[in-house]
PDB file of C-alpha atoms in Angstrom:
ATOM      1  CA  GLU C   1     126.572  61.903  94.409  1.00 63.00           C
ATOM      2  CA  ALA C   2     125.623  59.627  91.523  1.00 82.00           C
ATOM      3  CA  GLY C   3     123.529  61.188  88.798  1.00 93.00           C
ATOM      4  CA  VAL C   4     120.411  59.963  87.048  1.00 96.00           C
ATOM      5  CA  ALA C   5     121.082  56.668  85.295  1.00 96.00           C
ATOM      6  CA  GLN C   6     119.320  55.548  82.130  1.00 97.00           C
ATOM      7  CA  SER C   7     119.531  52.459  79.967  1.00 96.00           C
ATOM      8  CA  PRO C   8     119.881  51.573  77.244  1.00 97.00           C
ATOM      9  CA  ARG C   9     121.691  54.555  75.756  1.00 96.00           C
ATOM     10  CA  TYR C  10     120.711  53.669  72.210  1.00 97.00           C
ATOM     11  CA  LYS C  11     117.964  51.536  70.723  1.00 97.00           C
ATOM     12  CA  ILE C  12     116.990  50.800  67.138  1.00 98.00           C
ATOM     13  CA  ILE C  13     113.709  49.030  66.454  1.00 97.00           C
ATOM     14  CA  GLU C  14     111.273  48.603  63.611  1.00 97.00           C
ATOM     15  CA  LYS C  15     107.845  50.193  63.648  1.00 96.00           C
ATOM     16  CA  ARG C  16     105.165  48.226  65.463  1.00 96.00           C
ATOM     17  CA  GLN C  17     107.753  46.676  67.776  1.00 97.00           C
ATOM     18  CA  SER C  18     107.784  47.393  71.487  1.00 97.00           C
ATOM     19  CA  VAL C  19     110.573  48.954  73.534  1.00 98.00           C
ATOM     20  CA  ALA C  20     111.226  49.775  77.182  1.00 98.00           C
ATOM     21  CA  PHE C  21     113.492  52.298  78.833  1.00 98.00           C
ATOM     22  CA  TRP C  22     114.736  52.244  82.415  1.00 97.00           C
ATOM     23  CA  CYS C  23     115.597  55.119  84.746  1.00 97.00           C
ATOM     24  CA  ASN C  24     117.209  55.187  88.182  1.00 96.00           C
ATOM     25  CA  PRO C  25     116.875  58.659  89.745  1.00 95.00           C
ATOM     26  CA  ILE C  26     119.188  60.345  92.204  1.00 94.00           C
ATOM     27  CA  SER C  27     118.855  58.709  95.604  1.00 93.00           C
ATOM     28  CA  GLY C  28     116.213  60.376  97.740  1.00 89.00           C
ATOM     29  CA  HIS C  29     114.580  62.322  94.910  1.00 90.00           C
ATOM     30  CA  ALA C  30     110.817  62.079  95.233  1.00 89.00           C
ATOM     31  CA  THR C  31     109.911  63.417  91.806  1.00 91.00           C
ATOM     32  CA  LEU C  32     110.692  61.712  88.516  1.00 93.00           C
ATOM     33  CA  TYR C  33     110.019  62.984  85.009  1.00 94.00           C
ATOM     34  CA  TRP C  34     110.072  61.414  81.558  1.00 97.00           C
ATOM     35  CA  TYR C  35     110.614  63.771  78.643  1.00 97.00           C
ATOM     36  CA  GLN C  36     110.644  63.235  74.885  1.00 97.00           C
ATOM     37  CA  GLN C  37     113.102  65.386  72.949  1.00 96.00           C
ATOM     38  CA  ILE C  38     112.789  65.339  69.175  1.00 94.00           C
ATOM     39  CA  LEU C  39     115.830  66.561  67.252  1.00 90.00           C
ATOM     40  CA  GLY C  40     115.946  70.347  67.183  1.00 87.00           C
ATOM     41  CA  GLN C  41     113.243  70.794  69.819  1.00 89.00           C
ATOM     42  CA  GLY C  42     113.052  71.353  73.535  1.00 91.00           C
ATOM     43  CA  PRO C  43     112.058  68.555  75.911  1.00 93.00           C
ATOM     44  CA  LYS C  44     108.362  67.671  76.056  1.00 94.00           C
ATOM     45  CA  LEU C  45     107.083  66.343  79.376  1.00 93.00           C
ATOM     46  CA  LEU C  46     105.444  62.945  78.998  1.00 96.00           C
ATOM     47  CA  ILE C  47     104.807  62.035  82.629  1.00 95.00           C
ATOM     48  CA  GLN C  48     105.690  63.232  86.120  1.00 93.00           C
ATOM     49  CA  PHE C  49     105.687  60.998  89.199  1.00 92.00           C
ATOM     50  CA  GLN C  50     105.681  62.109  92.824  1.00 89.00           C
ATOM     51  CA  ASN C  51     106.866  59.030  94.713  1.00 87.00           C
ATOM     52  CA  ASN C  52     104.578  56.289  93.337  1.00 84.00           C
ATOM     53  CA  GLY C  53     101.784  58.536  92.121  1.00 90.00           C
ATOM     54  CA  VAL C  54     101.283  60.248  88.771  1.00 92.00           C
ATOM     55  CA  VAL C  55     101.196  64.059  88.999  1.00 89.00           C
ATOM     56  CA  ASP C  56     100.878  64.878  85.290  1.00 90.00           C
ATOM     57  CA  ASP C  57     100.491  62.589  82.284  1.00 94.00           C
ATOM     58  CA  SER C  58      98.457  64.947  80.108  1.00 92.00           C
ATOM     59  CA  GLN C  59     100.880  64.690  77.158  1.00 93.00           C
ATOM     60  CA  LEU C  60     101.485  60.946  77.350  1.00 96.00           C
ATOM     61  CA  PRO C  61      99.998  59.114  74.313  1.00 95.00           C
ATOM     62  CA  LYS C  62      98.274  56.555  76.472  1.00 95.00           C
ATOM     63  CA  ASP C  63      97.221  54.339  73.571  1.00 95.00           C
ATOM     64  CA  ARG C  64     100.842  53.350  73.054  1.00 97.00           C
ATOM     65  CA  PHE C  65     102.938  54.714  75.927  1.00 97.00           C
ATOM     66  CA  SER C  66     102.906  53.499  79.505  1.00 97.00           C
ATOM     67  CA  ALA C  67     105.086  54.231  82.501  1.00 97.00           C
ATOM     68  CA  GLU C  68     105.417  53.018  86.025  1.00 95.00           C
ATOM     69  CA  ARG C  69     107.527  53.856  89.020  1.00 94.00           C
ATOM     70  CA  LEU C  70     108.224  50.898  91.223  1.00 82.00           C
ATOM     71  CA  LYS C  71     108.335  51.514  94.981  1.00 84.00           C
ATOM     72  CA  GLY C  72     108.868  55.206  94.343  1.00 82.00           C
ATOM     73  CA  VAL C  73     112.402  54.666  93.000  1.00 91.00           C
ATOM     74  CA  ASP C  74     113.178  53.236  89.546  1.00 95.00           C
ATOM     75  CA  SER C  75     110.913  53.837  86.592  1.00 97.00           C
ATOM     76  CA  THR C  76     110.263  52.251  83.215  1.00 97.00           C
ATOM     77  CA  LEU C  77     108.738  53.834  80.133  1.00 98.00           C
ATOM     78  CA  LYS C  78     107.301  51.520  77.477  1.00 98.00           C
ATOM     79  CA  ILE C  79     106.175  52.103  73.922  1.00 98.00           C
ATOM     80  CA  GLN C  80     103.974  49.503  72.266  1.00 97.00           C
ATOM     81  CA  PRO C  81     103.642  49.558  69.300  1.00 96.00           C
ATOM     82  CA  ALA C  82     106.262  52.069  68.179  1.00 97.00           C
ATOM     83  CA  LYS C  83     105.679  54.486  65.316  1.00 97.00           C
ATOM     84  CA  LEU C  84     108.197  56.271  63.108  1.00 97.00           C
ATOM     85  CA  GLU C  85     107.407  59.578  64.846  1.00 96.00           C
ATOM     86  CA  ASP C  86     108.521  58.125  68.181  1.00 97.00           C
ATOM     87  CA  SER C  87     112.149  58.493  67.056  1.00 97.00           C
ATOM     88  CA  ALA C  88     113.579  60.837  69.666  1.00 97.00           C
ATOM     89  CA  VAL C  89     115.729  61.028  72.775  1.00 97.00           C
ATOM     90  CA  TYR C  90     113.891  59.983  75.917  1.00 98.00           C
ATOM     91  CA  LEU C  91     115.171  61.866  78.921  1.00 97.00           C
ATOM     92  CA  CYS C  92     114.599  60.974  82.535  1.00 97.00           C
ATOM     93  CA  ALA C  93     114.979  63.653  85.206  1.00 95.00           C
ATOM     94  CA  SER C  94     114.547  63.721  88.961  1.00 93.00           C
ATOM     95  CA  SER C  95     114.161  66.432  91.565  1.00 90.00           C
ATOM     96  CA  PRO C  96     114.040  66.534  95.352  1.00 85.00           C
ATOM     97  CA  GLY C  97     110.325  67.256  95.261  1.00 70.00           C
ATOM     98  CA  SER C  98     110.315  69.986  97.829  1.00 62.00           C
ATOM     99  CA  GLY C  99     111.280  73.620  98.195  1.00 57.00           C
ATOM    100  CA  SER C 100     110.444  76.503  95.933  1.00 53.00           C
ATOM    101  CA  TYR C 101     113.276  75.860  93.547  1.00 62.00           C
ATOM    102  CA  ASN C 102     113.170  72.100  92.969  1.00 70.00           C
ATOM    103  CA  GLU C 103     115.897  71.788  90.324  1.00 83.00           C
ATOM    104  CA  GLN C 104     115.524  68.975  87.822  1.00 90.00           C
ATOM    105  CA  PHE C 105     118.581  66.790  87.183  1.00 93.00           C
ATOM    106  CA  PHE C 106     118.682  64.990  83.862  1.00 95.00           C
ATOM    107  CA  GLY C 107     120.113  61.665  82.814  1.00 96.00           C
ATOM    108  CA  PRO C 108     122.013  61.203  79.525  1.00 95.00           C
ATOM    109  CA  GLY C 109     118.905  60.008  77.682  1.00 96.00           C
ATOM    110  CA  THR C 110     118.038  57.030  75.504  1.00 97.00           C
ATOM    111  CA  ARG C 111     118.222  57.679  71.788  1.00 97.00           C
ATOM    112  CA  LEU C 112     115.456  55.723  70.027  1.00 98.00           C
ATOM    113  CA  THR C 113     115.403  55.187  66.286  1.00 97.00           C
ATOM    114  CA  VAL C 114     112.284  53.636  64.783  1.00 97.00           C
ATOM    115  CA  LEU C 115     112.755  52.287  61.243  1.00 96.00           C
TER     116      LEU C 115
ATOM    117  CA  GLN U   1     101.861  81.479  68.846  1.00 72.00           C
ATOM    118  CA  LYS U   2     104.078  79.320  71.029  1.00 80.00           C
ATOM    119  CA  GLU U   3     104.320  80.196  74.703  1.00 90.00           C
ATOM    120  CA  VAL U   4     108.107  80.384  74.454  1.00 94.00           C
ATOM    121  CA  GLU U   5     110.019  81.412  71.334  1.00 94.00           C
ATOM    122  CA  GLN U   6     113.724  80.822  70.891  1.00 94.00           C
ATOM    123  CA  ASP U   7     115.799  81.218  67.745  1.00 87.00           C
ATOM    124  CA  PRO U   8     117.383  77.807  67.063  1.00 85.00           C
ATOM    125  CA  GLY U   9     120.425  79.318  65.330  1.00 86.00           C
ATOM    126  CA  PRO U  10     122.953  77.910  64.727  1.00 92.00           C
ATOM    127  CA  LEU U  11     125.163  80.621  66.152  1.00 95.00           C
ATOM    128  CA  SER U  12     128.891  80.558  65.407  1.00 97.00           C
ATOM    129  CA  VAL U  13     131.321  82.933  67.133  1.00 96.00           C
ATOM    130  CA  PRO U  14     135.095  83.212  67.559  1.00 97.00           C
ATOM    131  CA  GLU U  15     136.687  82.398  70.889  1.00 97.00           C
ATOM    132  CA  GLY U  16     136.573  85.356  73.258  1.00 97.00           C
ATOM    133  CA  ALA U  17     133.408  86.864  71.792  1.00 97.00           C
ATOM    134  CA  ILE U  18     130.442  87.978  73.854  1.00 97.00           C
ATOM    135  CA  VAL U  19     127.440  85.795  73.132  1.00 97.00           C
ATOM    136  CA  SER U  20     123.836  86.875  73.553  1.00 97.00           C
ATOM    137  CA  LEU U  21     121.077  84.266  73.636  1.00 97.00           C
ATOM    138  CA  ASN U  22     117.425  85.245  73.911  1.00 96.00           C
ATOM    139  CA  CYS U  23     113.915  83.962  74.469  1.00 97.00           C
ATOM    140  CA  THR U  24     110.564  85.692  74.316  1.00 97.00           C
ATOM    141  CA  TYR U  25     107.395  84.480  75.956  1.00 96.00           C
ATOM    142  CA  SER U  26     103.714  85.264  75.893  1.00 94.00           C
ATOM    143  CA  ASN U  27     102.444  84.089  79.307  1.00 91.00           C
ATOM    144  CA  SER U  28     102.659  86.969  81.778  1.00 91.00           C
ATOM    145  CA  ALA U  29     102.233  84.497  84.657  1.00 90.00           C
ATOM    146  CA  PHE U  30     105.766  83.137  84.191  1.00 91.00           C
ATOM    147  CA  GLN U  31     107.919  84.074  87.164  1.00 90.00           C
ATOM    148  CA  TYR U  32     110.691  81.464  87.189  1.00 90.00           C
ATOM    149  CA  PHE U  33     113.238  81.528  84.385  1.00 93.00           C
ATOM    150  CA  MET U  34     115.984  79.036  83.708  1.00 93.00           C
ATOM    151  CA  TRP U  35     118.762  78.479  81.238  1.00 96.00           C
ATOM    152  CA  TYR U  36     119.926  74.939  80.608  1.00 96.00           C
ATOM    153  CA  ARG U  37     123.012  73.871  78.674  1.00 97.00           C
ATOM    154  CA  GLN U  38     122.948  70.634  76.701  1.00 95.00           C
ATOM    155  CA  TYR U  39     126.083  69.112  75.268  1.00 95.00           C
ATOM    156  CA  SER U  40     125.806  66.692  72.360  1.00 92.00           C
ATOM    157  CA  ARG U  41     124.457  63.299  73.452  1.00 90.00           C
ATOM    158  CA  LYS U  42     123.962  64.481  77.038  1.00 93.00           C
ATOM    159  CA  GLY U  43     120.972  65.550  79.091  1.00 94.00           C
ATOM    160  CA  PRO U  44     120.347  69.253  79.861  1.00 95.00           C
ATOM    161  CA  GLU U  45     122.044  70.707  82.926  1.00 95.00           C
ATOM    162  CA  LEU U  46     120.920  73.798  84.777  1.00 93.00           C
ATOM    163  CA  LEU U  47     123.117  76.812  84.116  1.00 95.00           C
ATOM    164  CA  MET U  48     121.242  79.786  85.549  1.00 92.00           C
ATOM    165  CA  TYR U  49     118.031  80.301  87.510  1.00 90.00           C
ATOM    166  CA  THR U  50     116.275  83.630  87.995  1.00 90.00           C
ATOM    167  CA  TYR U  51     113.113  84.527  89.853  1.00 87.00           C
ATOM    168  CA  SER U  52     111.065  87.444  88.539  1.00 85.00           C
ATOM    169  CA  SER U  53     112.872  90.384  86.938  1.00 84.00           C
ATOM    170  CA  GLY U  54     116.455  91.508  87.138  1.00 85.00           C
ATOM    171  CA  ASN U  55     119.952  90.298  86.503  1.00 91.00           C
ATOM    172  CA  LYS U  56     121.939  87.414  87.892  1.00 93.00           C
ATOM    173  CA  GLU U  57     125.640  86.893  87.336  1.00 95.00           C
ATOM    174  CA  ASP U  58     127.714  83.738  87.753  1.00 94.00           C
ATOM    175  CA  GLY U  59     131.256  83.926  86.502  1.00 96.00           C
ATOM    176  CA  ARG U  60     131.202  84.529  82.745  1.00 97.00           C
ATOM    177  CA  PHE U  61     127.428  84.076  82.566  1.00 97.00           C
ATOM    178  CA  THR U  62     124.747  86.721  83.114  1.00 97.00           C
ATOM    179  CA  ALA U  63     121.021  86.075  82.977  1.00 96.00           C
ATOM    180  CA  GLN U  64     118.596  88.962  82.474  1.00 96.00           C
ATOM    181  CA  VAL U  65     114.832  89.001  82.754  1.00 95.00           C
ATOM    182  CA  ASP U  66     112.662  91.840  81.463  1.00 94.00           C
ATOM    183  CA  LYS U  67     109.108  90.951  82.425  1.00 92.00           C
ATOM    184  CA  SER U  68     107.680  94.154  80.941  1.00 92.00           C
ATOM    185  CA  SER U  69     108.921  93.063  77.504  1.00 93.00           C
ATOM    186  CA  LYS U  70     108.494  89.327  78.193  1.00 94.00           C
ATOM    187  CA  TYR U  71     112.110  88.829  77.175  1.00 94.00           C
ATOM    188  CA  ILE U  72     114.958  86.923  78.777  1.00 96.00           C
ATOM    189  CA  SER U  73     118.620  86.835  77.837  1.00 96.00           C
ATOM    190  CA  LEU U  74     121.748  84.879  78.621  1.00 97.00           C
ATOM    191  CA  PHE U  75     125.100  86.570  78.053  1.00 97.00           C
ATOM    192  CA  ILE U  76     128.358  84.650  77.878  1.00 98.00           C
ATOM    193  CA  ARG U  77     131.521  86.734  78.222  1.00 97.00           C
ATOM    194  CA  ASP U  78     134.924  85.610  76.938  1.00 97.00           C
ATOM    195  CA  SER U  79     133.338  82.613  75.239  1.00 97.00           C
ATOM    196  CA  GLN U  80     135.360  79.405  75.137  1.00 97.00           C
ATOM    197  CA  PRO U  81     135.234  76.376  72.799  1.00 97.00           C
ATOM    198  CA  SER U  82     133.925  74.417  75.812  1.00 97.00           C
ATOM    199  CA  ASP U  83     130.817  76.627  75.712  1.00 97.00           C
ATOM    200  CA  SER U  84     129.832  74.999  72.413  1.00 97.00           C
ATOM    201  CA  ALA U  85     126.476  73.396  73.173  1.00 97.00           C
ATOM    202  CA  THR U  86     122.738  73.919  72.817  1.00 96.00           C
ATOM    203  CA  TYR U  87     121.260  76.448  75.240  1.00 97.00           C
ATOM    204  CA  LEU U  88     117.636  75.949  76.241  1.00 96.00           C
ATOM    205  CA  CYS U  89     115.489  78.463  78.051  1.00 96.00           C
ATOM    206  CA  ALA U  90     112.728  77.170  80.302  1.00 93.00           C
ATOM    207  CA  MET U  91     110.178  78.952  82.425  1.00 91.00           C
ATOM    208  CA  SER U  92     107.253  78.309  84.711  1.00 88.00           C
ATOM    209  CA  ALA U  93     104.457  80.116  86.472  1.00 85.00           C
ATOM    210  CA  SER U  94     104.539  78.153  89.696  1.00 75.00           C
ATOM    211  CA  ALA U  95     107.188  76.942  92.058  1.00 67.00           C
ATOM    212  CA  GLY U  96     107.983  73.701  93.781  1.00 63.00           C
ATOM    213  CA  ASN U  97     106.741  70.303  92.824  1.00 59.00           C
ATOM    214  CA  ASN U  98     103.733  71.473  90.793  1.00 61.00           C
ATOM    215  CA  ARG U  99     105.893  73.539  88.510  1.00 71.00           C
ATOM    216  CA  LYS U 100     105.551  72.666  84.824  1.00 80.00           C
ATOM    217  CA  LEU U 101     108.441  73.857  82.742  1.00 87.00           C
ATOM    218  CA  ILE U 102     107.756  75.332  79.324  1.00 90.00           C
ATOM    219  CA  TRP U 103     110.805  74.968  77.094  1.00 93.00           C
ATOM    220  CA  GLY U 104     112.222  76.859  74.144  1.00 94.00           C
ATOM    221  CA  LEU U 105     113.569  74.996  71.111  1.00 93.00           C
ATOM    222  CA  GLY U 106     117.177  75.619  72.111  1.00 95.00           C
ATOM    223  CA  THR U 107     119.896  77.649  70.375  1.00 96.00           C
ATOM    224  CA  SER U 108     122.903  75.774  69.018  1.00 95.00           C
ATOM    225  CA  LEU U 109     126.159  77.625  69.758  1.00 97.00           C
ATOM    226  CA  ALA U 110     129.591  76.901  68.309  1.00 97.00           C
ATOM    227  CA  VAL U 111     132.620  78.767  69.675  1.00 97.00           C
ATOM    228  CA  ASN U 112     135.517  78.472  67.267  1.00 96.00           C
ATOM    229  CA  PRO U 113     139.133  78.521  68.530  1.00 94.00           C
TER     230      PRO U 113
END
């Protein structure tokens, strides 16, 4: 079974530029998550999708961050304009979306550096 | 006070040592407790999952939950250099799709050959 795919793996941009990240979840997984992980911290949930719909985006800085999940499969996360404090690893995870356990499977992440 | 507290370390042990990793939490509603392992430049992967109190063992790994003390532990026996990674605790109050995981900072572990 293929895992969660993310691209690019690394991105360096200057502040005020825009950037987009792509995620392809495990086939058949209904739920998709985007996390931000700053160095030395645990993951922080930015947005959770259930199929096409948004379940939780309470911690997404909506003035600069946006995300969409096309046809309930792939997802993109965009930052526009980027700030220095956005330097972090952006993790995508997916889960089956059913059952009491509902394990989250993570991709390798995209490491963003904002200069 | 953070909902979940975890000492970031770093922790350095010799090969073969018993490792103890811990998290404390403040929300008594948490019932689902997880330990994730994260290798450098990789995403977290689930290591152990425990519901409510008690112990769970899987090979060299044992997870313990003490809800009365709001304290969870992960023990690694006969530690190996391949165990060198960051260990993150995560917990939630609810199950299924509405579950929101609350994460610790992660503890960095180095096992030296």
